[in-house]
Amino acid sequence: MNHNPSHTLIWFRSDLRIHDNTALQAASVLGNPLIACFAITPEQWREHDMSAIKAQFIYNNLLCLQQQLLDKGIPLKIVTVADFKQLPAALLSLCQSCNVTHIFANAEYGFNEKQRDAECQSQLSASAIECHFFHDQTVLAPGTVTKADGSPYQVFTPFSKQWRRQLPWPPGIAPRIKTQARLPIEPDPIDKQHFYLAPAPPIRWPAGEAAAYKQLTAFADASLRCYQQRRDIPSIEGTSSLSPYLAIGVLSPRQCLKVAYQALQNISAGEDKEIQCWINELIWRDFYIHILDLFPRVSQHQAFKAKTEKLPWRYDKKDFQRWCTGQTGIPIVDAAMRQLLETGWMHNRLRMVTAMFLSKNLLIDWRWGERFFMQHLIDGYLASNNGGWQWSASTGTDAVPYFRVFNPVVQGQRFDADGEFIRRFVPELRHLDNREIHQPPLDLFSQTDYPAPMVDLGLSRQLAIQHFKALD
Ligand SMILES: Cc1cc2nc3c(=O)[nH]c(=O)nc-3n(C[C@H](O)[C@H](O)[C@H](O)COP(=O)(O)OP(=O)(O)OC[C@H]3O[C@@H](n4cnc5c(N)ncnc54)[C@H](O)[C@@H]3O)c2cc1C
């Protein structure tokens, strides 16, 4: 009798949940007893600019996942190595000590992540350990939404139309996994210190799948039916704030879609377009992941549109620092940057406004901004962050046309008309009335520490347009 049966190792990465987890579901169907693992790779995280707040959020959620797995009889082992290069050897050693014959994991699409998985697959197969990777991060797998000739879409609208045509409706989610007899293998302690890369702002998102799902349903009940009307106003909670959970996979996009589908079953006049608008955001998420997978250069610090590499990007550290710290003298930009620093999150409209201000009005290389966002966002997510930055800088696929440069003052007047959001994050301006708060009077700059605008918005806009035009 074999006392040590073959085990399947389920390797968790950016999919920290047990519900609707494609690899976990497939591993449980295979029938071997399951062991789980998570790899801590602090050097790699630093290299990838993972923010301290995101690392801490991962830690909080990992504790919840460990308990959930234990309740299912599955021990969570922790592998700690500096970077991806050391993973194949570390995984091999874990597999040998626990008699693992199969590794199941959900695919990640960054260039380094794909290299890591290919390397693991090749090295472990030499020891007769099979690695299987599954598509799970998207609703529709990268490479499956294509034009009639099989080529990938590079423009969002036709992609989204095809995506909707291909979507199984109602959308399905994976069935729950069964509880297995508890294995005699001990779960590992999770060392908190590896997740404390630096001090971070307090985290307002409670950890765990149950909390994430509660937030999803609360959003569906309270705000989904008026999403389109309210999503651009940063002073209110008009969007779902689910991005931190989606970024590390505590929630799946299919779960979100299913809740949206359920909401669509019971709507009043006019609500359909509000819900469809939210679904569209989930499609943007899929779109950028497809782009990341199919055009690896975007995760190698390259512009999607190669010709934009010729732009005379500026590398002025002082100007960049003023943007980073919310000292540009443009109230809505400063409020947004301070929101990022104080909370680890920024409203979508303001991500566009601040990114465009940096890349157009200051003409600073969008990669500096992309990196700064990753270093501070709790929801930092390569595909969406890169996609959002390249959209704003007009260097990306289906990016904003270069001549459509947002005027941040007008954006503030439009989406924060009563200045509530600015007042929340820029106390120096709290006393100003609703008109002045967007364009403070000149005497304010001599009376307080708040700086005068660092750039003339009209002239800098024209200059940026000229530079882009010269590329044509
Ligand atoms: C410059 C820039 C950088 C960005 N960086 C990131 C990032 O690092 N991580 C990230 O998750 N999103 C990023 N976004 C996209 C978007 O700003 C956030 O997803 C959104 O603000 C999250 O808030 P929410 O969860 O309330 O979104 P909701 O409006 O409720 O949307 C639901 C979900 O759809 C997805 N989504 C929404 N808008 C977009 C979009 N434009 N592109 C891709 N997916 C989207 C997100 O997963 C989001 O949680 C960036 C956008 C820009 C312009």
Coordinates of C-alpha atoms and ligand atoms in Angstrom, one line a residue:
M1 CA 0.0 0.0 0.0
N2 CA 1.3 3.5 -0.9
H3 CA 1.4 5.6 2.3
N4 CA 2.4 8.7 0.5
P5 CA 0.1 9.2 -2.5
S6 CA 0.8 11.7 -5.3
H7 CA -0.3 15.2 -4.4
T8 CA -1.2 18.2 -6.6
L9 CA 0.2 21.5 -5.7
I10 CA -2.0 24.5 -6.3
W11 CA 0.3 27.6 -6.6
F12 CA -1.5 30.8 -5.7
R13 CA -0.3 34.0 -7.2
S14 CA -2.6 36.9 -8.1
D15 CA -5.7 34.7 -7.4
L16 CA -6.0 34.8 -3.6
R17 CA -9.4 33.1 -3.4
I18 CA -10.9 29.7 -3.3
H19 CA -14.2 30.5 -5.0
D20 CA -14.4 30.6 -8.8
N21 CA -10.6 29.8 -9.1
T22 CA -10.0 28.0 -12.3
A23 CA -6.7 26.3 -11.4
L24 CA -8.0 25.2 -8.0
Q25 CA -11.2 23.9 -9.5
A26 CA -9.2 21.9 -12.1
A27 CA -6.8 20.6 -9.5
S28 CA -9.6 19.4 -7.3
V29 CA -11.3 17.6 -10.2
L30 CA -8.0 15.7 -10.8
G31 CA -8.6 13.9 -7.5
N32 CA -5.1 13.9 -5.9
P33 CA -4.9 15.3 -2.4
L34 CA -4.2 19.1 -2.6
I35 CA -1.4 21.1 -1.1
A36 CA -1.3 24.9 -1.7
C37 CA 1.7 27.2 -1.9
F38 CA 2.4 30.9 -2.2
A39 CA 5.8 32.3 -3.1
I40 CA 7.2 35.4 -1.3
T41 CA 9.7 37.1 -3.7
P42 CA 10.7 40.4 -2.0
E43 CA 13.4 41.4 -4.5
Q44 CA 11.2 40.7 -7.5
W45 CA 8.4 42.7 -5.9
R46 CA 10.8 45.7 -5.5
E47 CA 11.9 45.3 -9.1
H48 CA 8.3 45.4 -10.1
D49 CA 7.7 48.5 -8.0
M50 CA 5.1 46.8 -5.8
S51 CA 3.7 49.4 -3.4
A52 CA 4.1 48.8 0.4
I53 CA 0.3 49.1 0.8
K54 CA -0.3 46.4 -1.8
A55 CA 2.2 44.1 -0.2
Q56 CA 0.4 44.6 3.1
F57 CA -2.9 44.0 1.5
I58 CA -1.6 40.7 0.1
Y59 CA -0.4 39.7 3.5
N60 CA -3.8 40.4 5.1
N61 CA -5.6 38.4 2.4
L62 CA -3.1 35.6 2.5
L63 CA -4.0 35.0 6.2
C64 CA -7.6 34.7 5.3
L65 CA -6.9 32.4 2.4
Q66 CA -4.7 30.2 4.6
Q67 CA -7.6 29.8 7.0
Q68 CA -10.1 29.1 4.2
L69 CA -7.8 26.5 2.7
L70 CA -7.3 24.8 6.1
D71 CA -11.1 24.6 6.5
K72 CA -11.1 22.6 3.3
G73 CA -8.3 20.4 4.6
I74 CA -5.6 22.0 2.4
P75 CA -2.3 23.2 4.0
L76 CA -0.7 26.3 2.6
K77 CA 3.1 26.1 2.2
I78 CA 5.2 29.3 1.9
V79 CA 8.2 29.4 -0.4
T80 CA 10.5 32.4 0.3
V81 CA 13.1 33.3 -2.3
A82 CA 14.6 36.6 -3.5
D83 CA 13.2 36.6 -7.0
F84 CA 11.6 34.5 -9.8
K85 CA 15.0 33.0 -10.9
Q86 CA 15.2 31.0 -7.7
L87 CA 11.7 29.6 -7.9
P88 CA 12.1 26.5 -10.0
A89 CA 14.7 25.0 -7.6
A90 CA 12.6 26.0 -4.5
L91 CA 9.4 24.5 -6.0
L92 CA 11.2 21.4 -6.9
S93 CA 12.4 20.9 -3.4
L94 CA 8.9 21.5 -2.0
C95 CA 7.5 19.0 -4.6
Q96 CA 10.0 16.4 -3.6
S97 CA 9.4 16.7 0.1
C98 CA 5.6 16.4 -0.3
N99 CA 5.5 13.9 -3.2
V100 CA 3.9 16.4 -5.6
T101 CA 3.4 15.1 -9.2
H102 CA 1.4 18.0 -10.6
I103 CA 1.4 21.8 -10.2
F104 CA -1.7 23.8 -11.1
A105 CA -1.7 27.6 -11.4
N106 CA -3.5 30.4 -13.0
A107 CA -1.5 32.3 -15.7
E108 CA -0.1 35.7 -15.2
Y109 CA 0.7 37.8 -18.3
G110 CA 3.6 40.0 -17.6
F111 CA 6.8 39.3 -19.5
N112 CA 8.8 38.2 -16.4
E113 CA 5.9 36.1 -15.1
K114 CA 5.6 34.3 -18.4
Q115 CA 9.3 33.6 -18.4
R116 CA 9.1 32.4 -14.8
D117 CA 6.3 29.9 -15.6
A118 CA 8.1 28.6 -18.7
E119 CA 11.3 28.1 -16.7
C120 CA 9.4 26.3 -13.9
Q121 CA 7.6 24.1 -16.5
S122 CA 10.8 23.1 -18.2
Q123 CA 12.9 22.5 -15.0
L124 CA 10.1 20.6 -13.2
S125 CA 9.2 18.4 -16.1
A126 CA 12.7 17.1 -16.1
S127 CA 11.8 15.6 -12.7
A128 CA 8.5 14.2 -14.0
I129 CA 6.4 17.0 -12.4
E130 CA 3.7 18.3 -14.7
C131 CA 2.9 22.0 -14.6
H132 CA -0.5 23.2 -15.9
F133 CA -1.4 26.8 -16.3
F134 CA -5.0 28.1 -16.7
H135 CA -6.6 31.3 -17.9
D136 CA -8.4 32.8 -15.0
Q137 CA -7.7 36.6 -14.7
T138 CA -10.0 37.6 -17.5
V139 CA -13.6 36.7 -18.4
L140 CA -12.6 35.6 -21.9
A141 CA -9.1 34.2 -22.3
P142 CA -6.4 36.3 -24.0
G143 CA -6.1 35.4 -27.6
T144 CA -9.7 34.2 -27.9
V145 CA -11.3 37.5 -28.9
T146 CA -10.1 38.1 -32.4
K147 CA -11.1 39.6 -35.7
A148 CA -12.5 37.3 -38.4
D149 CA -8.9 36.7 -39.7
G150 CA -7.7 35.6 -36.3
S151 CA -5.7 38.8 -35.6
P152 CA -6.0 40.6 -32.3
Y153 CA -8.1 43.7 -31.8
Q154 CA -6.1 46.8 -31.1
V155 CA -9.1 49.1 -30.7
F156 CA -11.4 48.8 -27.7
T157 CA -14.9 49.3 -29.3
P158 CA -14.8 46.5 -31.8
F159 CA -13.1 44.3 -29.2
S160 CA -15.9 45.0 -26.7
K161 CA -18.5 44.2 -29.3
Q162 CA -16.9 40.9 -30.2
W163 CA -16.4 40.2 -26.5
R164 CA -20.1 40.7 -25.8
R165 CA -20.9 38.4 -28.8
Q166 CA -18.7 35.7 -27.4
L167 CA -19.7 35.9 -23.8
P168 CA -21.7 33.0 -22.5
W169 CA -24.8 34.8 -21.0
P170 CA -25.6 34.2 -18.2
P171 CA -22.0 34.2 -17.3
G172 CA -20.9 31.1 -15.3
I173 CA -18.5 30.7 -12.4
A174 CA -16.7 27.6 -11.3
P175 CA -18.5 25.2 -8.9
R176 CA -17.3 25.1 -5.3
I177 CA -14.5 22.8 -4.4
K178 CA -15.0 19.8 -2.0
T179 CA -13.5 19.6 1.4
Q180 CA -10.7 17.0 1.6
A181 CA -9.6 14.9 4.6
R182 CA -7.1 17.1 6.4
L183 CA -3.6 16.3 5.3
P184 CA -0.9 15.5 7.9
I185 CA 1.3 18.2 6.3
E186 CA 1.6 21.3 8.5
P187 CA 0.8 24.7 7.0
D188 CA 3.7 27.2 7.2
P189 CA 3.6 30.4 9.3
I190 CA 3.5 33.5 7.1
D191 CA 6.3 35.9 8.0
K192 CA 4.8 39.4 8.2
Q193 CA 8.1 41.1 7.9
H194 CA 8.5 40.2 4.2
F195 CA 5.3 42.1 3.4
Y196 CA 6.4 45.3 5.1
L197 CA 8.4 46.8 2.3
A198 CA 8.0 50.3 3.7
P199 CA 5.6 52.3 5.8
A200 CA 2.2 52.5 4.1
P201 CA -1.1 54.4 4.6
P202 CA -3.8 52.6 6.6
I203 CA -5.8 50.2 4.5
R204 CA -9.5 50.8 4.3
W205 CA -10.4 47.5 2.5
P206 CA -11.1 44.7 4.9
A207 CA -9.3 41.4 3.9
G208 CA -10.8 38.2 2.6
E209 CA -13.2 36.9 0.0
A210 CA -16.3 37.4 2.2
A211 CA -15.5 41.1 2.6
A212 CA -14.8 41.5 -1.1
Y213 CA -18.1 39.8 -2.0
K214 CA -20.0 41.9 0.5
Q215 CA -18.6 45.0 -1.1
L216 CA -19.6 43.8 -4.5
T217 CA -23.2 43.1 -3.5
A218 CA -23.4 46.4 -1.5
F219 CA -22.2 48.2 -4.6
A220 CA -24.8 46.3 -6.8
D221 CA -27.6 47.3 -4.4
A222 CA -26.6 50.9 -3.8
S223 CA -24.7 52.3 -6.8
L224 CA -24.7 50.0 -9.9
R225 CA -28.0 51.3 -11.2
C226 CA -26.7 54.9 -11.3
Y227 CA -23.1 54.1 -12.1
Q228 CA -22.9 56.0 -15.3
Q229 CA -24.3 59.2 -13.8
R230 CA -22.0 59.1 -10.7
R231 CA -18.8 57.4 -11.8
D232 CA -16.9 60.6 -12.7
I233 CA -17.5 62.5 -9.4
P234 CA -14.5 61.9 -7.1
S235 CA -16.1 63.3 -4.0
I236 CA -18.7 60.5 -3.8
E237 CA -18.5 56.7 -3.7
G238 CA -19.9 56.3 -7.2
T239 CA -17.7 53.4 -8.3
S240 CA -17.3 50.0 -6.8
S241 CA -13.8 50.4 -5.2
L242 CA -13.3 46.8 -6.0
S243 CA -10.0 47.2 -7.8
P244 CA -7.7 46.2 -4.9
Y245 CA -9.6 42.9 -4.6
L246 CA -9.5 42.3 -8.4
A247 CA -5.8 43.2 -8.6
I248 CA -4.8 40.3 -6.3
G249 CA -7.7 38.1 -7.3
V250 CA -9.6 38.0 -4.0
L251 CA -12.5 38.5 -6.4
S252 CA -12.8 37.3 -10.0
P253 CA -14.1 39.4 -12.9
R254 CA -16.7 36.6 -13.5
Q255 CA -18.1 37.0 -10.1
C256 CA -18.5 40.7 -10.8
L257 CA -20.1 40.0 -14.1
K258 CA -22.5 37.5 -12.6
V259 CA -23.7 40.1 -10.1
A260 CA -24.2 42.6 -12.9
Y261 CA -26.1 40.0 -14.8
Q262 CA -28.4 39.4 -11.8
A263 CA -29.0 43.1 -11.5
L264 CA -30.0 43.2 -15.2
Q265 CA -32.8 40.7 -14.5
N266 CA -34.6 43.3 -12.4
I267 CA -34.3 46.8 -13.7
S268 CA -36.4 49.9 -14.2
A269 CA -36.4 52.1 -17.3
G270 CA -33.0 53.6 -18.0
E271 CA -31.0 51.3 -15.6
D272 CA -29.8 49.0 -18.4
K273 CA -27.3 51.6 -19.7
E274 CA -26.0 52.3 -16.2
I275 CA -25.2 48.6 -15.6
Q276 CA -23.8 48.1 -19.1
C277 CA -21.5 51.0 -18.5
W278 CA -20.0 49.2 -15.5
I279 CA -19.7 46.0 -17.5
N280 CA -17.8 48.0 -20.1
E281 CA -15.2 48.8 -17.4
L282 CA -14.8 45.1 -16.8
I283 CA -14.3 44.7 -20.6
W284 CA -11.6 47.4 -20.5
R285 CA -9.8 45.3 -17.9
D286 CA -10.0 42.3 -20.1
F287 CA -8.8 44.4 -23.1
Y288 CA -5.7 45.6 -21.4
I289 CA -4.8 42.0 -20.2
H290 CA -5.2 40.8 -23.8
I291 CA -2.9 43.6 -25.0
L292 CA -0.3 42.7 -22.3
D293 CA -0.4 39.1 -23.3
L294 CA -0.3 39.6 -27.1
F295 CA 2.1 42.6 -27.2
P296 CA 4.8 41.8 -24.6
R297 CA 6.7 45.0 -25.3
V298 CA 4.2 47.0 -23.2
S299 CA 5.5 45.2 -20.1
Q300 CA 9.1 45.9 -21.1
H301 CA 8.9 49.7 -20.7
Q302 CA 8.1 50.3 -24.4
A303 CA 5.4 52.4 -25.9
F304 CA 2.8 50.5 -27.9
K305 CA 3.2 53.1 -30.6
A306 CA 6.9 52.9 -31.4
K307 CA 7.1 56.4 -33.0
T308 CA 6.2 58.1 -29.7
E309 CA 9.6 57.0 -28.4
K310 CA 11.0 59.9 -30.5
L311 CA 9.1 62.5 -28.4
P312 CA 11.4 64.9 -26.5
W313 CA 10.3 63.5 -23.1
R314 CA 11.5 65.6 -20.2
Y315 CA 13.3 64.0 -17.2
D316 CA 13.2 67.0 -14.8
K317 CA 13.4 65.6 -11.3
K318 CA 12.2 68.8 -9.6
D319 CA 9.1 69.1 -11.7
F320 CA 8.4 65.4 -11.3
Q321 CA 8.7 65.8 -7.5
R322 CA 6.1 68.6 -7.4
W323 CA 3.7 66.3 -9.3
C324 CA 4.4 63.4 -7.0
T325 CA 3.8 65.4 -3.8
G326 CA 0.8 67.3 -4.9
Q327 CA 2.5 70.7 -5.2
T328 CA 1.8 71.6 -8.8
G329 CA -0.4 74.6 -8.0
I330 CA -3.3 73.0 -10.0
P331 CA -5.8 72.2 -7.3
I332 CA -7.5 69.1 -8.8
V333 CA -4.2 67.6 -9.7
D334 CA -2.8 68.2 -6.2
A335 CA -5.9 66.8 -4.5
A336 CA -5.7 63.7 -6.6
M337 CA -2.0 63.1 -5.9
R338 CA -2.5 63.6 -2.2
Q339 CA -5.4 61.2 -2.3
L340 CA -3.0 58.6 -3.8
L341 CA -0.4 59.3 -1.1
E342 CA -2.8 59.3 1.8
T343 CA -5.1 56.4 0.8
G344 CA -3.2 54.3 -1.8
W345 CA -6.0 54.7 -4.2
M346 CA -7.1 57.3 -6.8
H347 CA -10.4 57.9 -8.6
N348 CA -10.4 56.9 -12.2
R349 CA -11.2 60.3 -13.6
L350 CA -8.3 61.7 -11.7
R351 CA -5.9 59.0 -12.8
M352 CA -6.6 60.3 -16.3
V353 CA -6.3 63.9 -15.3
T354 CA -3.0 63.5 -13.4
A355 CA -1.5 61.2 -16.0
M356 CA -2.3 63.6 -18.8
F357 CA -1.0 66.6 -16.8
L358 CA 2.3 64.8 -16.3
S359 CA 2.7 63.5 -19.8
K360 CA 1.3 66.4 -21.8
N361 CA 1.5 69.6 -19.8
L362 CA 4.9 68.7 -18.2
L363 CA 5.9 66.4 -21.1
I364 CA 7.6 64.1 -18.5
D365 CA 8.1 60.5 -19.7
W366 CA 4.9 58.6 -18.9
R367 CA 7.0 55.7 -17.6
W368 CA 8.0 57.8 -14.6
G369 CA 4.3 58.3 -13.7
E370 CA 3.5 54.7 -14.4
R371 CA 6.2 53.6 -12.0
F372 CA 5.1 56.1 -9.3
F373 CA 1.6 54.9 -9.5
M374 CA 2.7 51.3 -9.1
Q375 CA 4.8 52.3 -6.1
H376 CA 1.8 53.8 -4.4
L377 CA -1.4 52.1 -5.5
I378 CA -3.0 49.4 -3.5
D379 CA -4.6 48.2 -6.7
G380 CA -1.4 48.5 -8.8
Y381 CA -2.0 46.1 -11.7
L382 CA 0.4 46.0 -14.6
A383 CA -2.1 45.6 -17.5
S384 CA -4.5 48.3 -16.3
N385 CA -1.8 50.7 -15.1
N386 CA 0.2 50.5 -18.2
G387 CA -2.9 50.6 -20.3
G388 CA -4.2 53.7 -18.5
W389 CA -0.8 55.5 -18.7
Q390 CA -0.3 54.7 -22.4
W391 CA -3.9 55.8 -23.0
S392 CA -3.4 59.2 -21.3
A393 CA 0.0 59.8 -22.9
S394 CA -1.3 58.9 -26.4
T395 CA 1.4 56.3 -26.8
G396 CA -0.9 53.3 -26.4
T397 CA -3.3 51.2 -28.3
D398 CA -6.6 53.0 -28.9
A399 CA -5.2 55.9 -26.8
V400 CA -6.7 59.3 -26.4
P401 CA -5.9 61.4 -29.6
Y402 CA -2.9 63.6 -28.8
F403 CA -4.7 66.8 -29.5
R404 CA -7.4 66.0 -26.9
V405 CA -5.5 67.3 -23.9
F406 CA -7.7 67.6 -20.7
N407 CA -7.6 71.0 -19.1
P408 CA -7.3 70.0 -15.4
V409 CA -9.0 73.2 -14.2
V410 CA -12.0 72.6 -16.5
Q411 CA -12.0 68.9 -15.3
G412 CA -12.1 70.1 -11.7
Q413 CA -14.9 72.6 -12.4
R414 CA -16.9 69.9 -14.2
F415 CA -16.5 66.9 -11.9
D416 CA -15.8 68.6 -8.5
A417 CA -18.1 71.6 -9.1
D418 CA -18.5 72.5 -5.4
G419 CA -14.8 71.8 -4.7
E420 CA -15.7 69.2 -2.1
F421 CA -13.0 66.8 -3.2
I422 CA -10.3 69.5 -3.4
R423 CA -11.2 70.7 0.1
R424 CA -10.9 67.2 1.5
F425 CA -7.3 66.8 0.3
V426 CA -5.9 70.3 0.0
P427 CA -6.6 72.0 3.3
E428 CA -4.7 75.2 2.2
L429 CA -7.6 75.9 -0.2
R430 CA -10.5 75.0 2.1
H431 CA -11.6 78.6 2.7
L432 CA -12.0 79.5 -1.0
D433 CA -15.4 79.7 -2.6
N434 CA -16.6 77.2 -5.3
R435 CA -15.2 79.3 -8.1
E436 CA -11.8 80.3 -6.7
I437 CA -11.0 76.9 -5.4
H438 CA -10.3 75.7 -9.0
Q439 CA -8.2 78.8 -9.8
P440 CA -6.9 80.3 -6.6
P441 CA -6.5 84.1 -6.7
L442 CA -2.9 85.4 -7.1
D443 CA -2.6 86.9 -3.6
L444 CA -3.1 83.4 -2.1
F445 CA 0.3 82.3 -3.2
S446 CA 2.0 85.0 -1.2
Q447 CA -0.2 84.4 1.9
T448 CA 0.0 80.6 2.2
D449 CA 2.4 77.8 1.3
Y450 CA 0.2 76.7 -1.6
P451 CA 2.2 77.1 -4.8
A452 CA 1.4 79.1 -7.9
P453 CA 0.7 76.9 -11.0
M454 CA 4.0 75.4 -12.1
V455 CA 3.1 75.6 -15.8
D456 CA 0.9 77.6 -18.2
L457 CA -1.8 75.2 -19.1
G458 CA -2.6 76.7 -22.5
L459 CA 1.0 77.1 -23.7
S460 CA 2.2 73.7 -22.5
R461 CA -0.8 72.1 -24.2
Q462 CA 0.1 73.7 -27.5
L463 CA 3.7 72.6 -27.2
A464 CA 2.8 69.0 -26.5
I465 CA 0.5 69.0 -29.5
Q466 CA 3.2 70.4 -31.7
H467 CA 5.6 67.7 -30.6
F468 CA 3.1 65.0 -31.3
K469 CA 2.2 66.6 -34.7
A470 CA 5.9 66.5 -35.7
L471 CA 5.8 62.7 -35.5
D472 CA 3.1 62.4 -38.2
Ligands
LIG1 C1 -3.3 56.3 -15.5 C2 -4.2 55.2 -15.0 C3 -3.7 54.2 -14.2 C4 -4.5 53.1 -13.8 N1 -3.9 52.1 -13.0 C5 -4.7 51.1 -12.6 C6 -4.1 50.0 -11.8 O1 -2.9 50.0 -11.5 N2 -5.0 49.0 -11.4 C7 -6.3 49.0 -11.8 O2 -7.0 48.1 -11.3 N3 -6.8 50.0 -12.5 C8 -6.1 51.0 -13.0 N4 -6.6 52.0 -13.7 C9 -8.0 51.9 -14.2 C10 -9.1 52.5 -13.2 O3 -8.7 53.8 -12.9 C11 -9.3 51.7 -12.0 O4 -9.5 50.3 -12.3 C12 -10.5 52.2 -11.2 O5 -10.3 53.5 -10.8 C13 -10.8 51.4 -10.0 O6 -11.8 51.8 -9.3 P1 -13.2 51.0 -9.1 O7 -12.8 49.6 -8.6 O8 -14.1 51.8 -8.2 O9 -13.7 50.8 -10.5 P2 -15.1 50.6 -11.2 O10 -15.5 51.9 -11.9 O11 -16.1 50.2 -10.2 O12 -14.9 49.5 -12.3 C14 -14.9 48.1 -11.9 C15 -13.6 47.4 -12.2 O13 -13.4 47.5 -13.6 C16 -11.9 47.6 -13.8 N5 -11.7 48.9 -14.5 C17 -12.4 50.1 -14.4 N6 -11.9 51.0 -15.2 C18 -10.9 50.4 -15.8 C19 -9.9 50.9 -16.8 N7 -10.0 52.2 -17.3 N8 -9.0 50.1 -17.3 C20 -8.9 48.8 -16.8 N9 -9.8 48.3 -15.9 C21 -10.7 49.1 -15.4 C22 -11.3 47.6 -12.5 O14 -10.8 46.3 -12.2 C23 -12.4 48.0 -11.6 O15 -12.2 47.6 -10.2 C24 -5.8 53.1 -14.2 C25 -6.3 54.1 -15.0 C26 -5.5 55.1 -15.4 C27 -6.1 56.2 -16.3

